[in-house]
Short mmCIF file of C-alpha atoms in Angstrom, two decimals:
data_model
loop_
_atom_site.label_atom_id
_atom_site.label_comp_id
_atom_site.label_asym_id
_atom_site.label_seq_id
_atom_site.Cartn_x
_atom_site.Cartn_y
_atom_site.Cartn_z
CA MET A 1 112.84 176.35 124.37
CA ASN A 2 111.71 176.43 128.10
CA SER A 3 114.04 175.76 130.77
CA ILE A 4 113.18 172.57 133.00
CA PRO A 5 112.27 174.14 136.50
CA SER A 6 115.15 173.36 139.16
CA LYS A 7 114.18 171.45 142.23
CA GLN A 8 113.27 174.77 144.18
CA ASP A 9 111.02 175.89 141.25
CA PHE A 10 108.84 172.88 141.59
CA PHE A 11 105.75 173.44 143.17
CA ALA A 12 105.42 169.71 144.54
CA ASP A 13 109.06 169.36 146.13
CA PHE A 14 107.66 169.77 149.59
CA SER A 15 111.42 169.56 150.93
CA THR A 16 111.84 173.00 149.82
CA LEU A 17 109.74 174.24 152.60
CA THR A 18 111.74 172.08 155.20
CA ASP A 19 114.89 173.24 154.01
CA LEU A 20 113.62 176.85 154.16
CA LYS A 21 112.60 176.72 157.42
CA THR A 22 116.29 175.34 158.49
CA LYS A 23 117.87 178.14 156.53
CA ALA A 24 115.22 181.16 158.07
CA GLN A 25 116.50 179.95 161.59
CA GLN A 26 120.31 179.45 160.76
CA ASP A 27 120.82 182.42 158.32
CA PRO A 28 117.55 184.83 158.46
CA ASP A 29 119.16 187.74 156.34
CA SER A 30 119.72 185.31 153.34
CA ALA A 31 116.66 183.56 153.98
CA ILE A 32 114.25 186.41 154.06
CA LYS A 33 113.95 186.71 150.14
CA ASP A 34 113.09 183.13 149.61
CA VAL A 35 110.82 183.11 152.57
CA ALA A 36 108.93 185.88 151.27
CA GLN A 37 108.63 184.52 147.72
CA GLN A 38 107.51 181.10 149.19
CA PHE A 39 104.71 183.09 151.03
CA GLU A 40 103.93 185.08 147.63
CA SER A 41 103.52 182.02 145.80
CA ILE A 42 101.18 180.67 148.22
CA PHE A 43 99.23 183.84 148.13
CA ILE A 44 98.81 183.81 144.18
CA ASN A 45 97.96 180.27 144.14
CA MET A 46 94.94 181.06 146.24
CA LEU A 47 94.09 183.79 144.40
CA LEU A 48 94.04 181.74 141.27
CA LYS A 49 91.65 179.14 143.12
CA ASN A 50 89.43 181.83 144.04
CA MET A 51 89.03 183.04 140.60
CA ARG A 52 88.74 179.35 139.49
CA SER A 53 85.80 178.84 141.89
CA THR A 54 84.13 182.38 140.68
CA ASN A 55 84.32 180.78 137.12
CA ASP A 56 82.93 177.42 138.37
CA ALA A 57 80.06 179.00 140.05
CA ILE A 58 78.63 180.42 136.87
CA GLY A 59 79.30 177.26 134.69
CA GLY A 60 82.21 174.88 133.73
CA GLY A 61 83.44 174.93 130.22
CA LEU A 62 82.56 172.29 127.70
CA PHE A 63 85.59 170.14 128.78
CA SER A 64 85.39 170.33 132.23
CA SER A 65 85.98 167.24 134.58
CA ALA A 66 87.74 166.11 137.66
CA GLN A 67 90.63 165.26 135.88
CA THR A 68 90.91 168.48 134.20
CA LYS A 69 90.51 170.18 137.37
CA GLN A 70 93.20 168.29 138.84
CA TYR A 71 95.86 169.15 136.16
CA GLN A 72 94.70 172.68 136.14
CA GLU A 73 95.29 173.08 140.00
CA MET A 74 98.65 171.72 139.17
CA MET A 75 99.32 174.16 136.50
CA ASP A 76 98.05 176.85 138.76
CA SER A 77 100.55 176.05 141.63
CA GLN A 78 103.40 175.75 139.51
CA MET A 79 102.21 179.02 137.73
CA ALA A 80 102.06 180.56 141.15
CA GLN A 81 105.65 179.46 141.92
CA SER A 82 107.02 180.59 138.68
CA MET A 83 105.24 183.98 139.20
CA ALA A 84 106.55 184.54 142.62
CA LYS A 85 110.19 184.01 141.34
CA SER A 86 109.90 186.21 138.22
CA GLY A 87 109.06 189.21 140.51
CA GLY A 88 105.07 188.30 141.41
CA ILE A 89 102.97 190.74 142.03
CA GLY A 90 105.11 192.89 144.48
CA LEU A 91 104.08 191.17 147.91
CA SER A 92 107.35 189.59 148.47
CA ASP A 93 109.01 193.15 148.19
CA ALA A 94 106.64 194.31 150.44
CA LEU A 95 107.22 191.71 153.19
CA ILE A 96 111.24 192.42 152.89
CA ARG A 97 110.59 196.09 153.49
CA GLN A 98 108.54 195.50 156.29
CA TYR A 99 110.90 192.98 157.82
CA GLN A 100 114.18 195.42 157.04
CA ALA A 101 111.98 198.46 158.70
CA GLN A 102 111.55 196.40 161.67
CA GLN A 103 115.03 195.15 161.65
CA GLN A 104 116.33 199.12 161.62
CA ASN A 105 114.02 199.87 164.52
CA HIS A 106 115.07 196.84 166.78
CA ILE A 107 118.75 197.91 166.19
CA SER A 108 118.35 200.95 168.00
CA SER A 109 117.11 199.27 171.05
CA ALA A 110 119.32 197.96 173.73
CA GLY A 111 120.24 194.23 173.64
CA ALA A 112 118.66 194.01 169.93
CA LYS A 113 121.86 192.35 168.54
CA GLU A 114 121.77 189.85 171.35
CA ARG A 115 118.25 189.18 170.86
CA GLY A 116 118.30 188.84 167.06
CA ASP A 117 115.72 190.65 164.62
CA THR A 118 114.36 187.26 163.57
CA ASP A 119 110.69 187.85 164.74
CA PHE A 120 109.32 187.74 161.49
CA LEU A 121 111.40 184.80 159.93
CA ASN A 122 111.16 182.55 163.08
CA GLN A 123 107.32 183.25 163.03
CA VAL A 124 107.18 182.00 159.52
CA ALA A 125 109.63 179.30 160.20
CA LYS A 126 107.58 178.07 163.08
CA GLN A 127 104.40 177.54 161.33
CA ASP A 128 103.48 174.53 159.16
CA LEU A 129 102.24 174.35 155.72
CA VAL A 130 98.69 174.04 156.48
CA ARG A 131 98.66 177.39 158.81
CA ILE A 132 100.74 179.34 155.82
CA GLN A 133 98.19 178.38 153.31
CA ALA A 134 95.26 179.36 155.52
CA LEU A 135 96.96 182.57 156.28
CA ALA A 136 97.44 183.36 152.49
CA HIS A 137 93.82 182.17 151.74
CA ARG A 138 92.38 184.51 154.01
CA ALA A 139 94.70 187.35 152.89
CA SER A 140 93.70 186.33 149.44
CA THR A 141 89.89 186.07 150.10
CA GLU A 142 89.87 189.48 151.81
CA LEU A 143 91.88 191.01 149.15
CA VAL A 144 89.37 189.82 146.50
CA GLU A 145 86.19 190.97 148.74
CA SER A 146 87.54 194.42 148.88
CA MET A 147 88.11 194.76 145.21
CA GLN A 148 84.78 193.74 144.62
CA LYS A 149 83.34 196.50 147.16
CA SER A 150 85.25 199.31 145.50
CA ALA A 151 84.31 198.11 142.04
CA THR A 152 83.01 200.86 139.79
CA PRO A 153 79.49 200.53 138.27
CA VAL A 154 80.99 199.40 134.89
CA ASP A 155 82.98 196.69 136.79
CA ASN A 156 79.53 195.69 138.48
CA ALA A 157 78.02 195.52 135.06
CA ALA A 158 80.79 193.44 133.84
CA ARG A 159 80.22 190.98 136.61
CA ALA A 160 76.52 190.92 136.09
CA GLN A 161 77.16 190.21 132.45
CA ALA A 162 79.55 187.03 133.46
CA THR A 163 76.62 185.56 135.43
CA THR A 164 74.30 185.43 132.32
CA PRO A 165 74.55 182.09 131.06
CA SER A 166 75.76 181.33 127.61
CA ALA A 167 73.33 180.55 124.91
CA LEU A 168 74.67 177.15 124.62
CA SER A 169 73.99 176.52 128.06
CA VAL A 170 70.35 176.83 127.64
CA VAL A 171 70.19 174.54 124.42
CA PHE A 172 67.78 171.92 124.92
CA ASP A 173 68.56 168.43 123.94
CA GLY A 174 65.52 167.61 121.99
CA PRO A 175 61.74 168.13 121.74
CA ASP A 176 60.82 165.95 124.88
CA GLU A 177 63.05 168.21 127.22
CA PHE A 178 61.71 171.30 125.47
CA VAL A 179 58.20 170.36 126.23
CA GLU A 180 58.55 169.23 129.61
CA HIS A 181 60.53 172.29 130.95
CA LEU A 182 58.13 175.00 128.68
CA TRP A 183 54.68 173.54 128.57
CA PRO A 184 53.81 175.18 131.95
CA HIS A 185 54.87 178.48 130.86
CA ALA A 186 52.92 178.11 127.46
CA GLU A 187 50.01 176.88 129.69
CA ARG A 188 49.94 180.10 131.76
CA VAL A 189 50.34 182.67 128.77
CA ALA A 190 47.50 180.90 126.99
CA GLU A 191 45.31 181.13 129.50
CA LYS A 192 45.96 184.75 129.88
CA LEU A 193 45.53 185.21 126.09
CA GLY A 194 42.78 182.99 125.81
CA VAL A 195 44.51 180.75 123.06
CA SER A 196 45.68 177.14 122.43
CA PRO A 197 48.64 176.61 124.44
CA LYS A 198 49.92 174.07 122.08
CA ALA A 199 49.78 176.62 119.38
CA VAL A 200 51.96 178.82 121.53
CA LEU A 201 54.43 176.36 122.26
CA ALA A 202 54.56 175.11 118.71
CA GLN A 203 55.24 178.70 117.73
CA ALA A 204 58.50 178.83 120.02
CA ALA A 205 59.29 175.26 118.64
CA LEU A 206 59.60 176.76 115.14
CA GLU A 207 61.28 179.79 116.37
CA THR A 208 64.39 178.10 117.95
CA GLY A 209 64.24 174.58 116.55
CA TRP A 210 62.92 173.15 119.42
CA GLY A 211 65.11 174.97 121.61
CA LYS A 212 68.28 173.99 119.75
CA TYR A 213 68.95 177.09 117.92
CA PRO A 214 68.57 179.99 120.65
CA ILE A 215 69.35 183.51 119.65
CA ALA A 216 72.58 184.47 121.28
CA LYS A 217 73.93 188.08 122.00
CA GLU A 218 77.12 189.21 120.63
CA ASP A 219 78.93 188.26 123.71
CA GLY A 220 77.68 184.79 123.22
CA THR A 221 75.13 184.86 126.35
CA ALA A 222 71.25 183.94 126.06
CA SER A 223 68.79 186.12 125.11
CA PHE A 224 65.62 183.50 125.98
CA ASN A 225 63.88 184.75 123.10
CA LEU A 226 61.55 182.23 122.13
CA PHE A 227 59.31 184.20 119.66
CA GLY A 228 61.96 185.92 117.57
CA ILE A 229 60.28 189.42 118.58
CA LYS A 230 62.36 192.16 117.36
CA ALA A 231 63.68 195.22 119.31
CA ASP A 232 62.00 197.93 117.55
CA HIS A 233 61.65 201.82 118.95
CA ARG A 234 59.05 200.44 121.63
CA TRP A 235 61.94 198.25 123.50
CA GLN A 236 63.89 200.03 126.03
CA GLY A 237 65.65 196.56 127.30
CA ASP A 238 68.64 194.55 126.35
CA ARG A 239 69.15 193.31 122.48
CA ALA A 240 70.75 190.70 120.70
CA VAL A 241 71.79 191.61 117.13
CA VAL A 242 72.20 188.48 114.80
CA ASN A 243 71.63 187.19 111.41
CA THR A 244 68.06 186.22 110.52
CA LEU A 245 66.39 184.85 107.26
CA GLU A 246 63.64 187.05 106.09
CA PHE A 247 61.28 186.79 102.84
CA ARG A 248 60.99 189.92 100.80
CA ASP A 249 58.71 189.42 97.87
CA GLY A 250 58.72 185.80 98.35
CA VAL A 251 62.72 185.65 97.97
CA ALA A 252 64.68 184.59 100.97
CA LYS A 253 67.10 186.84 102.09
CA ARG A 254 69.96 187.15 105.00
CA GLU A 255 69.72 190.15 106.88
CA LYS A 256 70.94 191.34 110.32
CA ALA A 257 68.41 192.22 112.95
CA ALA A 258 68.06 193.52 116.58
CA PHE A 259 66.01 191.05 118.70
CA ARG A 260 64.68 191.59 122.23
CA ALA A 261 66.92 189.87 125.21
CA TYR A 262 65.57 188.60 128.40
CA ASP A 263 66.70 187.30 131.79
CA SER A 264 64.61 184.23 131.52
CA PHE A 265 62.25 181.86 129.45
CA ALA A 266 59.83 183.08 131.69
CA GLN A 267 60.18 186.45 130.68
CA SER A 268 59.99 185.65 127.02
CA PHE A 269 56.73 184.12 127.35
CA GLU A 270 55.32 186.93 129.60
CA ASP A 271 56.65 189.47 127.04
CA TYR A 272 54.96 187.72 124.14
CA ALA A 273 51.77 187.79 125.64
CA ASP A 274 52.46 191.31 126.42
CA PHE A 275 53.16 192.01 122.38
CA LEU A 276 50.17 190.14 121.35
CA SER A 277 47.79 191.77 123.46
CA THR A 278 48.94 195.40 122.91
CA SER A 279 49.01 195.28 119.21
CA ASP A 280 46.00 196.01 117.04
CA ARG A 281 47.35 193.52 114.34
CA TYR A 282 47.05 190.40 116.55
CA GLN A 283 43.57 191.09 117.82
CA GLU A 284 41.81 188.59 115.34
CA ALA A 285 44.03 186.06 116.54
CA LEU A 286 43.46 186.56 120.02
CA ARG A 287 39.63 186.02 119.15
CA SER A 288 40.48 182.59 117.94
CA GLY A 289 39.91 181.02 120.88
CA LYS A 290 41.41 177.68 121.44
CA ASP A 291 41.50 176.68 117.63
CA ALA A 292 45.25 176.91 117.03
CA SER A 293 44.84 176.68 113.20
CA VAL A 294 42.86 180.01 113.07
CA PHE A 295 45.36 181.36 115.65
CA THR A 296 48.36 180.68 113.59
CA SER A 297 46.94 181.71 109.97
CA SER A 298 45.73 184.92 111.97
CA LEU A 299 49.40 185.47 113.21
CA GLN A 300 50.67 185.38 109.83
CA LYS A 301 47.90 187.35 108.22
CA GLY A 302 48.85 190.33 110.95
CA GLY A 303 52.17 190.02 109.88
CA TYR A 304 53.95 188.23 112.29
CA ALA A 305 56.64 186.96 110.31
CA THR A 306 57.69 187.12 106.58
CA ASP A 307 57.74 183.32 105.88
CA PRO A 308 54.75 182.54 103.77
CA ASN A 309 54.32 179.24 105.28
CA TYR A 310 54.63 180.42 109.00
CA ALA A 311 51.24 179.17 109.95
CA GLU A 312 51.50 175.68 108.17
CA LYS A 313 54.85 174.93 109.75
CA ILE A 314 53.47 175.79 113.01
CA ASP A 315 50.16 173.62 112.31
CA SER A 316 52.32 170.88 111.30
CA ILE A 317 54.28 170.83 114.94
CA VAL A 318 50.82 170.90 116.61
CA SER A 319 49.64 167.95 115.12
CA GLY A 320 53.03 166.27 115.55
CA PRO A 321 53.84 163.63 118.02
CA TRP A 322 55.43 165.76 120.79
CA LEU A 323 52.62 168.28 121.23
CA ASN A 324 49.80 165.63 120.08
CA LYS A 325 50.44 163.55 123.23
CA LEU A 326 49.88 166.46 125.70
#
């Protein structure tokens, strides 16, 4: 069972800082450790805030709210206090060594004892909480920036991966949102291919369940693959390896396959157009014009999907309520 933190260990006890200032002025040698630990506690807390803000920039969690953030900040403050008391990250020890070195140098100078080597502690004691927090915030920010600048290519790649949205964050609420968001892309690509934009969007709807079941990469980030295009030897980009349902001799089987991964839905549409236009198998489909039914049946005939009812399912979506009103 964890022990209850003492008054000096509780982050919300503001009287501790006042007591510390008095102690630093009256007995600097005995207060140096407490002063250094308090500064390190604030510094660690600022580091945690910096890391939290970076996480917020790439999207909050499922249960993120103003209330959870408030309690999270309280937890971080208490954690910083406890870490500093139990050894911290070495900052307090470095401050103590710096102070002791200054003290040793000043003792050799004339009048040092009369003057009293309390410069460091007096400077800290004279500062209010806001100034100390500002100083710690600046120091922690500079530390984070210097770490980012000196990061290796692997670190940079990991950070870039962290900025990629999760697959869950790009899920559409329903067909209406799916159509509203992706219809302009379907129109642009269909114009480029000379086919029906409804057929294009209906195919994306079938492949993703109206955007509710996107293909996710192994780390949970979005692949933005709307058309189920697999990553064969021709594909040099990122991949998403997932379980998929394939029909072999009319029998549905679960298989693991690699799919192409993109940086956006727009890129998925563009690659779809390139995929069809550069393949001999789909030239008949591209000659179908605006006839959605001929287009989808030609895609199936060309071997786009193994589902024997693939074209029929797309046609059903084309004539359904969400695309019929376009």
